[in-house]
Coordinates of C-alpha atoms in Angstrom, one line a residue:
M2 CA -1.9 28.0 18.8
L3 CA -1.5 28.3 22.5
D4 CA 1.2 25.6 22.5
Q5 CA 3.2 27.7 20.0
L6 CA 2.8 30.8 22.1
I7 CA 3.9 29.0 25.3
N8 CA 6.8 27.6 23.4
G9 CA 7.7 31.0 22.1
L10 CA 7.7 32.5 25.6
V11 CA 10.0 29.7 26.8
V12 CA 12.4 30.1 23.9
G13 CA 12.2 33.8 24.4
N14 CA 13.4 33.4 28.0
L15 CA 16.4 31.5 26.6
Y16 CA 17.2 34.2 24.1
A17 CA 16.7 36.9 26.8
L18 CA 19.6 35.7 28.8
T19 CA 21.9 36.0 25.8
A20 CA 20.4 39.3 24.6
V21 CA 20.8 41.0 28.0
G22 CA 24.5 40.0 28.1
I23 CA 25.1 41.3 24.5
T24 CA 23.2 44.6 25.1
Q25 CA 25.0 45.2 28.5
I26 CA 28.5 44.7 26.8
Y27 CA 27.5 47.0 24.0
G28 CA 26.4 49.7 26.5
V29 CA 29.6 49.5 28.4
A30 CA 32.3 48.7 25.8
N31 CA 30.5 49.9 22.6
V32 CA 31.2 46.6 20.9
I33 CA 29.0 43.8 19.6
N34 CA 30.6 40.8 21.4
F35 CA 30.5 37.8 19.1
A36 CA 32.5 35.7 21.5
H37 CA 29.3 35.7 23.6
G38 CA 28.0 32.7 21.7
S39 CA 31.1 30.7 22.6
L40 CA 30.6 31.5 26.3
Y41 CA 27.1 30.2 25.8
M42 CA 28.5 27.0 24.2
V43 CA 31.1 26.5 26.9
G44 CA 28.4 26.9 29.6
A45 CA 26.3 24.3 27.9
F46 CA 29.3 21.8 27.9
V47 CA 30.2 22.6 31.6
G48 CA 26.6 21.9 32.5
W49 CA 26.6 18.7 30.4
M50 CA 29.8 17.5 32.2
A51 CA 28.3 18.3 35.6
V52 CA 25.1 16.4 34.9
T53 CA 26.4 13.5 32.8
W54 CA 29.9 12.9 34.3
L55 CA 29.4 14.1 37.9
G56 CA 25.7 13.4 38.3
L57 CA 25.0 16.8 40.0
P58 CA 21.5 18.0 40.4
L59 CA 20.3 21.2 38.7
L60 CA 21.1 23.8 41.4
P61 CA 24.8 22.9 41.9
T62 CA 25.1 22.6 38.1
L63 CA 23.7 26.2 37.7
L64 CA 26.2 27.5 40.2
L65 CA 29.1 25.8 38.5
V66 CA 28.1 27.1 35.1
L67 CA 27.7 30.6 36.5
V68 CA 31.3 30.6 38.0
A69 CA 32.9 29.0 34.9
S70 CA 31.2 31.2 32.4
A71 CA 31.9 34.4 34.4
L72 CA 35.6 33.5 34.6
L73 CA 35.7 32.9 30.9
G74 CA 34.0 36.2 30.3
L75 CA 36.8 37.9 32.2
A76 CA 39.3 36.0 30.1
V77 CA 37.7 37.3 26.9
E78 CA 37.7 40.9 28.2
R79 CA 41.4 40.6 29.1
V80 CA 42.5 39.0 25.8
A81 CA 40.2 40.3 23.1
I82 CA 39.1 43.7 24.5
R83 CA 41.6 45.4 26.8
P84 CA 44.7 45.2 24.5
F85 CA 42.7 46.7 21.7
A86 CA 41.2 49.7 23.5
G87 CA 41.2 52.7 21.3
S88 CA 41.5 50.6 18.1
G89 CA 38.0 51.3 17.0
R90 CA 34.7 49.4 17.3
T91 CA 35.1 47.3 14.2
V92 CA 38.5 46.0 15.3
L93 CA 37.0 45.0 18.6
L94 CA 34.2 43.2 16.7
L95 CA 36.9 41.3 14.8
T96 CA 38.8 40.4 18.0
T97 CA 35.7 39.1 19.7
I98 CA 34.9 37.0 16.6
A99 CA 38.5 35.7 16.6
A100 CA 38.2 34.9 20.4
G101 CA 34.9 33.1 19.7
L102 CA 36.5 31.0 16.9
V103 CA 39.4 30.0 19.2
L104 CA 36.9 28.9 21.9
E105 CA 34.8 27.0 19.4
Q106 CA 37.7 25.1 17.9
A107 CA 39.1 24.4 21.4
A108 CA 35.8 22.9 22.4
Q109 CA 35.9 20.6 19.3
L110 CA 39.4 19.5 20.4
I111 CA 38.3 18.9 24.0
W112 CA 34.9 17.4 23.6
G113 CA 34.9 16.3 20.0
P114 CA 32.9 17.7 17.1
E115 CA 29.9 15.4 17.5
T116 CA 26.6 16.2 19.2
K117 CA 26.3 15.1 22.8
A118 CA 23.0 13.9 24.3
F119 CA 22.0 16.0 27.3
H120 CA 19.3 14.6 29.6
T121 CA 17.3 16.6 32.2
P122 CA 18.5 15.9 35.7
F123 CA 15.0 15.8 37.1
A124 CA 11.6 14.2 36.4
D125 CA 9.7 15.7 33.4
V126 CA 6.2 16.5 34.6
R127 CA 3.7 18.1 32.2
V128 CA 0.9 20.4 33.3
R129 CA -2.0 21.3 31.1
V130 CA -2.6 25.0 30.6
G131 CA -5.7 25.7 28.6
G132 CA -5.1 23.9 25.3
G133 CA -1.4 23.6 25.8
F134 CA 1.1 22.0 28.1
L135 CA 3.9 23.3 30.3
S136 CA 6.7 20.9 31.3
S137 CA 8.7 21.1 34.5
L138 CA 11.7 22.2 32.4
D139 CA 9.6 25.0 30.9
L140 CA 8.7 26.2 34.4
V141 CA 12.4 26.0 35.4
I142 CA 13.4 28.1 32.4
L143 CA 10.7 30.7 33.1
A144 CA 11.7 30.8 36.8
V145 CA 15.4 31.2 35.9
G146 CA 14.6 33.9 33.3
L147 CA 12.4 36.0 35.7
T148 CA 14.8 35.5 38.6
T149 CA 17.7 36.7 36.5
A150 CA 15.8 39.7 35.2
L151 CA 14.8 40.7 38.8
A152 CA 18.4 40.2 40.1
L153 CA 19.8 42.2 37.3
W154 CA 17.3 45.0 37.8
L155 CA 18.1 45.1 41.5
F156 CA 21.9 45.1 40.8
L157 CA 21.6 48.1 38.3
K158 CA 19.2 50.1 40.5
R159 CA 20.4 49.4 44.1
S160 CA 24.1 48.7 44.0
R161 CA 27.0 51.1 43.7
L162 CA 28.7 49.0 41.0
G163 CA 25.3 48.9 39.2
W164 CA 25.2 52.7 39.2
A165 CA 28.7 52.7 37.8
V166 CA 27.7 50.3 35.0
R167 CA 24.7 52.5 34.1
A168 CA 26.8 55.7 34.2
T169 CA 29.5 54.1 31.9
A170 CA 26.8 52.9 29.5
Q171 CA 25.3 56.4 29.3
D172 CA 28.6 58.3 28.8
R173 CA 31.9 56.5 29.2
E174 CA 34.0 59.7 29.2
A175 CA 31.8 61.5 31.7
A176 CA 31.9 58.5 34.0
L177 CA 35.7 58.4 33.8
Q178 CA 35.9 62.1 34.7
M179 CA 33.6 61.6 37.7
G180 CA 36.0 59.0 39.1
V181 CA 34.4 55.8 37.9
D182 CA 36.8 53.0 37.3
V183 CA 35.6 52.1 33.8
N184 CA 38.1 49.1 33.6
Q185 CA 36.5 47.6 36.7
V186 CA 33.1 48.2 35.2
S187 CA 34.1 46.5 31.9
R188 CA 35.4 43.5 33.8
A189 CA 32.3 43.2 35.9
S190 CA 30.1 43.6 32.8
F191 CA 31.9 40.8 30.9
A192 CA 31.8 38.6 33.9
M193 CA 28.0 39.1 34.3
A194 CA 27.4 38.7 30.6
G195 CA 29.5 35.6 30.5
A196 CA 27.5 34.1 33.4
L197 CA 24.2 34.9 31.7
A198 CA 25.4 33.4 28.4
G199 CA 26.6 30.2 30.2
V200 CA 23.2 29.7 32.0
S201 CA 21.4 30.3 28.7
G202 CA 23.6 27.6 27.0
L203 CA 22.9 25.2 29.8
L204 CA 19.1 25.7 29.6
V205 CA 19.1 25.5 25.8
G206 CA 21.1 22.2 26.0
L207 CA 18.5 20.8 28.5
Y208 CA 15.6 22.1 26.3
Y209 CA 16.8 20.5 23.1
H210 CA 18.5 17.6 24.9
S211 CA 21.8 18.1 23.1
V212 CA 25.0 20.2 23.0
Y213 CA 27.6 20.6 20.3
P214 CA 30.6 22.9 19.7
T215 CA 29.2 25.0 16.9
M216 CA 26.0 26.0 18.8
G217 CA 27.4 29.3 19.8
F218 CA 27.4 31.2 16.5
S219 CA 23.7 30.8 16.0
A220 CA 23.2 31.9 19.6
S221 CA 25.2 35.1 19.0
L222 CA 23.0 36.0 16.0
K223 CA 19.8 35.2 17.9
G224 CA 21.0 37.2 20.9
F225 CA 22.0 40.2 18.8
T226 CA 18.7 40.1 16.9
A227 CA 16.8 40.2 20.1
A228 CA 18.9 43.0 21.5
L229 CA 18.6 45.0 18.3
L230 CA 14.8 44.5 18.3
G231 CA 14.6 46.2 21.7
G232 CA 17.5 48.7 21.0
L233 CA 21.1 48.1 21.8
G234 CA 22.0 49.2 25.3
N235 CA 18.3 48.9 26.4
I236 CA 18.0 45.9 28.8
P237 CA 14.2 46.0 29.1
G238 CA 14.0 46.3 25.3
A239 CA 16.3 43.3 25.0
L240 CA 13.9 41.2 27.1
V241 CA 10.9 42.2 24.9
G242 CA 12.9 41.6 21.8
A243 CA 13.8 38.2 22.9
Y244 CA 10.1 37.3 23.5
L245 CA 9.2 38.7 20.1
L246 CA 11.9 36.6 18.4
G247 CA 11.0 33.4 20.3
T248 CA 7.3 33.8 19.4
A249 CA 8.0 34.5 15.8
E250 CA 10.3 31.5 15.4
S251 CA 7.8 29.2 17.2
L252 CA 5.0 30.3 14.9
A253 CA 7.3 29.8 11.9
V254 CA 8.1 26.3 13.0
A255 CA 4.4 25.5 13.4
W256 CA 3.4 27.0 10.0
L257 CA 6.4 26.4 7.8
G258 CA 8.6 23.7 9.4
S259 CA 11.6 23.5 11.7
T260 CA 14.1 24.3 8.9
W261 CA 12.6 27.8 8.7
R262 CA 13.4 28.8 12.3
D263 CA 16.8 30.2 11.6
L264 CA 15.8 31.9 8.4
V265 CA 13.0 33.8 10.2
G266 CA 15.6 35.0 12.7
I267 CA 17.9 36.1 9.9
G268 CA 15.0 37.9 8.2
L269 CA 14.2 39.8 11.5
L270 CA 17.9 40.7 12.0
L271 CA 18.2 42.2 8.5
G272 CA 14.8 43.9 8.6
V273 CA 15.5 45.7 11.9
L274 CA 19.0 46.6 10.7
L275 CA 17.7 48.2 7.6
F276 CA 14.6 49.9 8.8
R277 CA 14.9 50.3 12.6
P278 CA 18.6 50.0 13.6
N279 CA 17.9 51.8 16.9
G280 CA 15.2 49.2 17.8
L281 CA 11.5 49.0 17.7
F282 CA 10.9 51.0 20.8
A283 CA 13.2 54.0 20.1
A284 CA 12.2 57.1 18.2
A285 CA 13.1 57.0 14.5
R286 CA 16.4 58.7 14.1
A287 CA 19.8 58.2 12.4
L288 CA 22.1 55.3 13.1
L289 CA 23.9 55.2 16.3
P290 CA 27.4 56.9 15.9
E291 CA 29.9 54.9 13.9
P292 CA 33.2 56.1 12.4
T293 CA 32.8 57.7 9.0
A294 CA 36.5 58.6 8.4
G295 CA 39.4 56.2 7.8
T296 CA 39.6 52.5 7.3
F297 CA 38.6 50.3 10.2
I298 CA 42.3 49.1 10.4
P299 CA 45.1 51.6 11.2
I300 CA 47.7 52.4 8.5
G301 CA 51.0 50.5 8.8
R302 CA 54.4 50.5 7.0
P303 CA 54.4 48.5 3.8
L304 CA 57.0 45.8 3.2
P305 CA 58.8 46.7 -0.1
I306 CA 58.9 44.1 -2.8
P307 CA 61.3 44.4 -5.8
R308 CA 59.5 44.9 -9.2
W309 CA 61.1 41.8 -10.6
A310 CA 59.9 39.5 -7.8
L311 CA 56.3 39.3 -8.9
P312 CA 56.9 38.3 -12.5
A313 CA 59.5 35.8 -11.3
A314 CA 57.1 34.3 -8.8
G315 CA 54.4 34.0 -11.5
A316 CA 56.8 32.3 -13.9
V317 CA 58.0 29.8 -11.2
A318 CA 54.3 29.0 -10.3
L319 CA 53.5 28.4 -14.0
A320 CA 56.5 26.1 -14.4
L321 CA 55.9 24.2 -11.1
P322 CA 53.9 21.2 -12.5
L323 CA 56.8 20.5 -14.9
V324 CA 59.0 19.8 -11.8
V325 CA 56.5 18.7 -9.1
R326 CA 54.9 15.4 -10.1
N327 CA 53.1 14.8 -6.9
G328 CA 49.4 15.1 -7.7
Y329 CA 48.4 15.7 -4.1
W330 CA 50.5 18.8 -3.7
L331 CA 49.3 20.2 -7.0
Q332 CA 45.7 19.8 -5.8
V333 CA 46.6 21.6 -2.6
L334 CA 48.2 24.5 -4.5
A335 CA 45.2 24.6 -6.8
T336 CA 43.0 25.0 -3.7
A337 CA 45.3 27.8 -2.6
W338 CA 44.8 29.6 -5.9
I339 CA 41.0 29.3 -5.5
F340 CA 41.2 30.8 -2.1
G341 CA 43.6 33.4 -3.4
L342 CA 40.8 34.5 -5.8
L343 CA 38.4 34.6 -2.9
A344 CA 40.9 36.6 -0.8
I345 CA 41.3 39.1 -3.7
S346 CA 37.5 39.6 -3.8
L347 CA 37.3 40.3 -0.1
N348 CA 40.3 42.6 -0.2
L349 CA 38.5 44.7 -2.8
I350 CA 35.8 45.4 -0.2
A351 CA 37.7 45.4 3.0
G352 CA 41.0 46.8 1.8
T353 CA 40.3 49.1 -1.0
A354 CA 36.8 50.3 -0.1
G355 CA 37.2 49.9 3.7
Q356 CA 33.8 48.1 4.1
I357 CA 34.2 45.0 6.2
S358 CA 32.3 41.8 5.0
L359 CA 32.0 38.9 7.4
G360 CA 29.7 36.7 5.2
H361 CA 31.9 36.4 2.1
A362 CA 31.3 32.6 1.9
G363 CA 27.8 33.5 0.7
F364 CA 29.2 35.0 -2.5
L365 CA 31.2 31.9 -3.0
A366 CA 28.1 29.8 -2.5
L367 CA 26.2 31.8 -5.1
G368 CA 28.8 31.1 -7.8
A369 CA 29.2 27.4 -6.8
Y370 CA 25.5 26.7 -6.8
A371 CA 24.9 28.6 -10.0
S372 CA 27.5 26.6 -11.8
A373 CA 26.5 23.3 -10.3
I374 CA 22.8 23.8 -11.3
L375 CA 23.7 25.1 -14.8
T376 CA 26.1 22.1 -15.5
T377 CA 24.1 19.3 -13.9
R378 CA 20.5 20.3 -14.5
L379 CA 20.8 22.2 -17.8
Q380 CA 23.9 20.4 -19.1
W381 CA 25.7 23.6 -19.9
P382 CA 29.4 23.3 -20.9
F383 CA 31.9 24.3 -18.2
L384 CA 33.2 27.4 -20.2
L385 CA 29.7 28.8 -20.5
S386 CA 29.0 28.2 -16.9
L387 CA 32.3 29.8 -16.0
A388 CA 31.2 33.0 -17.8
V389 CA 27.6 33.1 -16.6
A390 CA 27.7 31.9 -12.9
P391 CA 29.9 34.8 -11.6
V392 CA 27.5 37.2 -13.3
I393 CA 24.6 35.6 -11.5
A394 CA 26.6 35.8 -8.2
A395 CA 27.4 39.5 -8.8
A396 CA 23.8 40.4 -9.7
V397 CA 22.3 38.5 -6.7
G398 CA 25.0 39.8 -4.4
V399 CA 24.4 43.5 -5.3
V400 CA 20.6 43.1 -5.0
L401 CA 21.0 41.6 -1.5
C402 CA 23.7 44.0 -0.3
Y403 CA 22.5 47.2 -1.8
P404 CA 19.9 48.0 0.9
A405 CA 22.6 47.5 3.6
L406 CA 25.1 49.8 2.0
R407 CA 23.9 52.8 4.0
L408 CA 25.1 51.0 7.2
R409 CA 28.5 51.5 8.6
G410 CA 31.0 49.8 10.9
Q411 CA 29.7 47.1 13.1
Y412 CA 26.2 47.4 11.7
L413 CA 27.4 46.6 8.1
A414 CA 29.6 43.8 9.5
V415 CA 26.6 42.1 11.2
A416 CA 24.4 42.7 8.1
T417 CA 27.0 40.8 6.0
I418 CA 27.1 38.0 8.5
G419 CA 23.3 37.8 8.2
L420 CA 23.4 37.9 4.4
G421 CA 26.0 35.1 4.3
Q422 CA 24.0 32.9 6.7
G423 CA 20.8 33.8 4.8
I424 CA 22.2 32.5 1.5
A425 CA 23.2 29.2 3.1
L426 CA 19.8 28.9 4.8
V427 CA 18.0 29.6 1.5
A428 CA 20.1 26.9 -0.1
L429 CA 19.1 24.6 2.7
N430 CA 15.4 25.3 2.4
W431 CA 15.0 25.7 -1.4
T432 CA 15.0 21.9 -2.0
A433 CA 13.5 22.1 -5.5
L434 CA 16.5 24.0 -6.8
T435 CA 19.4 23.1 -4.5
R436 CA 18.3 19.7 -3.2
G437 CA 18.5 21.2 0.3
P438 CA 20.7 19.3 2.8
L439 CA 21.4 16.6 0.3
G440 CA 23.4 19.0 -1.8
I441 CA 24.4 18.7 -5.4
S442 CA 26.6 15.8 -6.3
N443 CA 28.2 14.4 -9.5
I444 CA 29.4 17.8 -10.6
A445 CA 31.6 17.2 -13.7
P446 CA 35.2 18.2 -13.7
P447 CA 36.0 21.3 -15.7
G448 CA 36.4 21.0 -19.4
L449 CA 37.8 23.1 -22.2
F450 CA 36.4 22.7 -25.7
G451 CA 35.0 19.3 -25.0
V452 CA 38.1 18.0 -23.2
E453 CA 37.7 17.3 -19.5
I454 CA 40.5 18.4 -17.2
T455 CA 41.0 15.4 -14.9
S456 CA 44.7 15.7 -14.2
A457 CA 46.0 17.6 -11.2
A458 CA 48.4 19.5 -13.4
G459 CA 45.7 20.6 -15.7
F460 CA 43.4 21.9 -12.9
Y461 CA 46.4 23.6 -11.3
W462 CA 47.1 25.5 -14.5
L463 CA 43.5 26.4 -14.9
T464 CA 43.1 27.8 -11.4
L465 CA 46.5 29.6 -11.6
T466 CA 45.6 31.2 -15.0
L467 CA 42.3 32.6 -13.6
L468 CA 44.1 33.8 -10.4
L469 CA 46.7 35.7 -12.5
G470 CA 43.9 37.2 -14.4
G471 CA 42.2 38.2 -11.2
I472 CA 45.4 39.8 -9.9
W473 CA 45.8 41.7 -13.2
V474 CA 42.2 43.0 -13.0
A475 CA 42.6 44.0 -9.3
E476 CA 45.9 45.8 -9.9
R477 CA 44.5 47.7 -12.9
L478 CA 41.4 48.6 -10.9
S479 CA 43.6 49.8 -8.0
G480 CA 45.3 52.4 -10.2
S481 CA 42.2 53.6 -11.9
Y482 CA 39.7 56.4 -11.1
L483 CA 37.4 53.7 -9.6
G484 CA 40.1 52.5 -7.3
R485 CA 40.8 56.1 -6.1
A486 CA 37.1 56.7 -5.6
L487 CA 36.8 53.6 -3.5
R488 CA 39.8 54.7 -1.4
A489 CA 38.2 58.1 -0.9
V490 CA 35.1 56.3 0.4
R491 CA 37.3 54.3 2.7
E492 CA 39.2 57.3 4.1
D493 CA 36.4 59.8 4.6
E494 CA 32.8 59.2 3.5
V495 CA 31.8 62.8 4.3
A496 CA 34.6 64.3 2.2
A497 CA 34.1 61.8 -0.6
R498 CA 30.4 62.7 -0.8
A499 CA 31.3 66.4 -0.8
Y500 CA 33.6 65.8 -3.8
G501 CA 30.7 64.1 -5.7
V502 CA 31.5 60.5 -5.0
G503 CA 28.2 58.6 -4.7
L504 CA 28.7 56.4 -1.6
E505 CA 26.0 53.8 -2.3
R506 CA 26.9 53.7 -6.0
Y507 CA 30.6 53.0 -5.4
K508 CA 30.0 50.7 -2.6
S509 CA 27.6 48.7 -4.8
I510 CA 30.2 48.6 -7.5
A511 CA 32.8 47.3 -5.0
F512 CA 30.4 44.6 -3.7
G513 CA 29.4 43.6 -7.3
L514 CA 33.0 43.2 -8.5
S515 CA 33.8 41.3 -5.3
A516 CA 30.8 39.0 -5.7
F517 CA 31.9 38.4 -9.3
I518 CA 35.4 37.3 -8.4
A519 CA 34.1 35.3 -5.4
G520 CA 31.6 33.7 -7.7
L521 CA 34.4 32.7 -10.1
A522 CA 36.2 31.1 -7.2
G523 CA 32.9 29.3 -6.3
V524 CA 32.7 27.8 -9.8
L525 CA 36.2 26.4 -9.5
L526 CA 35.5 25.1 -6.0
A527 CA 32.3 23.3 -7.0
H528 CA 34.0 21.6 -9.9
A529 CA 37.1 20.7 -7.8
Y530 CA 35.0 19.2 -5.0
T531 CA 32.3 17.7 -7.4
Y532 CA 29.9 18.0 -4.5
I533 CA 28.5 21.0 -2.6
A534 CA 26.0 21.4 0.2
P535 CA 24.8 24.3 2.4
D536 CA 27.3 23.3 5.2
T537 CA 30.2 23.7 2.7
F538 CA 29.9 27.5 3.0
T539 CA 30.1 28.2 6.8
H540 CA 30.8 31.3 8.7
A541 CA 34.2 29.7 9.6
M542 CA 35.1 29.9 5.9
S543 CA 34.3 33.6 5.8
L544 CA 36.6 34.1 8.8
Q545 CA 39.3 31.9 7.2
V546 CA 39.3 34.3 4.2
L547 CA 39.3 37.4 6.4
T548 CA 42.4 36.0 8.2
M549 CA 44.1 35.5 4.8
V550 CA 43.5 39.1 3.9
V551 CA 44.5 40.5 7.3
L552 CA 47.7 38.3 7.3
G553 CA 48.7 39.3 3.7
G554 CA 47.9 43.0 4.0
L555 CA 44.8 45.1 3.4
D556 CA 44.6 46.9 0.1
N557 CA 47.4 44.7 -1.2
T558 CA 46.4 42.2 -3.9
V559 CA 49.6 40.2 -3.8
G560 CA 49.4 40.1 0.0
A561 CA 45.9 38.6 -0.1
V562 CA 47.2 35.8 -2.4
A563 CA 50.2 35.3 -0.2
G564 CA 48.0 35.0 2.9
A565 CA 45.8 32.4 1.1
L566 CA 48.9 30.4 0.0
A567 CA 50.3 30.4 3.5
L568 CA 47.1 29.4 5.3
I569 CA 46.3 26.6 2.8
V570 CA 49.7 25.1 2.3
I571 CA 51.3 25.4 5.8
P572 CA 48.6 23.3 7.6
E573 CA 48.9 20.7 4.8
S574 CA 52.7 20.7 5.1
A575 CA 52.6 20.1 8.8
R576 CA 49.8 17.5 9.1
F577 CA 49.5 17.9 12.8
L578 CA 48.3 21.4 12.2
A579 CA 45.4 20.3 10.1
E580 CA 43.3 19.4 13.2
Y581 CA 44.1 22.8 14.7
R582 CA 43.5 24.8 11.5
F583 CA 40.7 27.1 12.6
L584 CA 42.2 27.4 16.1
V585 CA 45.4 28.7 14.4
Y586 CA 43.2 31.1 12.3
G587 CA 41.6 32.6 15.3
L588 CA 44.9 33.1 17.2
L589 CA 46.6 34.4 14.1
L590 CA 43.8 37.0 13.6
L591 CA 44.2 38.2 17.2
V592 CA 48.0 38.4 16.9
M593 CA 47.9 40.3 13.6
L594 CA 45.2 42.8 14.7
R595 CA 47.3 43.4 17.8
F596 CA 50.9 43.7 16.4
R597 CA 50.6 44.1 12.6
P598 CA 47.0 45.2 11.8
R599 CA 47.7 46.2 8.2
G600 CA 49.2 42.8 7.4
L601 CA 52.7 41.6 6.4
L602 CA 52.5 43.3 3.0
S603 CA 50.3 46.2 3.8
A604 CA 49.8 48.8 1.0
A605 CA 51.2 52.3 1.3
S606 CA 48.8 54.9 2.6

């Protein structure tokens, strides 16, 4: 037991460095910085290069990581924050996610996607403490954590810039009126937070003896969970929250196994979001201020499309296999139609209802796993599975999302990230049902009335038919009373409630319909791939679909499909782009949010 407590305190020190940076940025810029995890990852790789390639000892490595991560933090502030000032908190959340995706994919291109071994640059000496042990690395981590906390406390309490940071965090407008250069404060805060994240990444790499490009996303969630436990903007609370999270995960590993570590963190994140969004140490009160009027993306001018263009495009798409005999390209287009369905489902939430979802791959996973289990375990025919699996996805999706629907803005966005990750982690741990990391294989190809669809043209027509059905349903819904009620929720929740629109009811309907359509896409994806596993449904896939919707145009069904078609087909057309696919997605999301935030085919207001 003592070993687990010691381990929890050490891991809590690692989380504390990340959590303090996140809560500091939130206090100054009012944004949850999801690029923070990527700074953590880059700091780990800089430290790995310093130790492995240059043979530097620990102290010079720490200094190098501090400088590199601080400079990268400044770059994130300049690229992903400053140009979007005044765009709203949720837009800033999206830009930091896009910046993090760019950094993560750049790291994969520079250092490769594989895990790198990271050995400690000093002797590992273990000291017995009661019934447990402390290693020399544990002592270094504790020393760095305590020294950093003391240095940060002195900076905030004793320095003029620290006073400016505290004043800006308490009231940005008042600080501006008193002559505080809030832009300088923002730059300093991002630099300090980046330095803390980089040191945390270095120490985590040494602690687990490995570094890899995707380690940052999990760090962002852990850091935000710790910061939220203590109360966003509360630095002492972030430290305590980090220790609580580290101890809870350490005990979960001891009692349940290592695969439950991340699931415990997700559970704590969702629990505190739902029940104590202001933190465990704040008085119970309403959520911190979030916008209640207007969509999270500003209105833009729609691009007019002639009425005859859409039926003509549908006819051409249906006739395409009669002309194109290349099976590979028909498979690519079929994949685009599947992602078109997924984009329609996300557009229903983000565009029509104005509720951002960043864990949409979780709904896709629900449909895919439901169909895979029904057809491989219970030997159900494909058509029956196609009818039932989306219903299962919708039901589970509503049950999971309903408690979070009272959240708004960034809080709802983070809750959906947690839900998406939670679904993947449950699939990883529920081995009796999902086979865990082994996944489900030998999923039969789709079949109609006893005839398997094995040709590329047949699967193309199947996916296109379901996509056209999804477009028809989405368009009918858009012009109905339900569509108008969802837009009322999007534009002004207070006014909508005053006119008798039940917010939770209509949000749950939107999430249920979205989960149903995403589950339908998941069925098609499972039978197209014939194999699925938890790592099929990553957070990068959720961001990929979000990019499709933003590119095509929010609240525009055809635009969502056009975005999916472009982002699936273009990288396949230019093969050199395939390696840079997610890098392009991140850059494209940043560019679209900056210059055409409502998308190329944005709907009229």
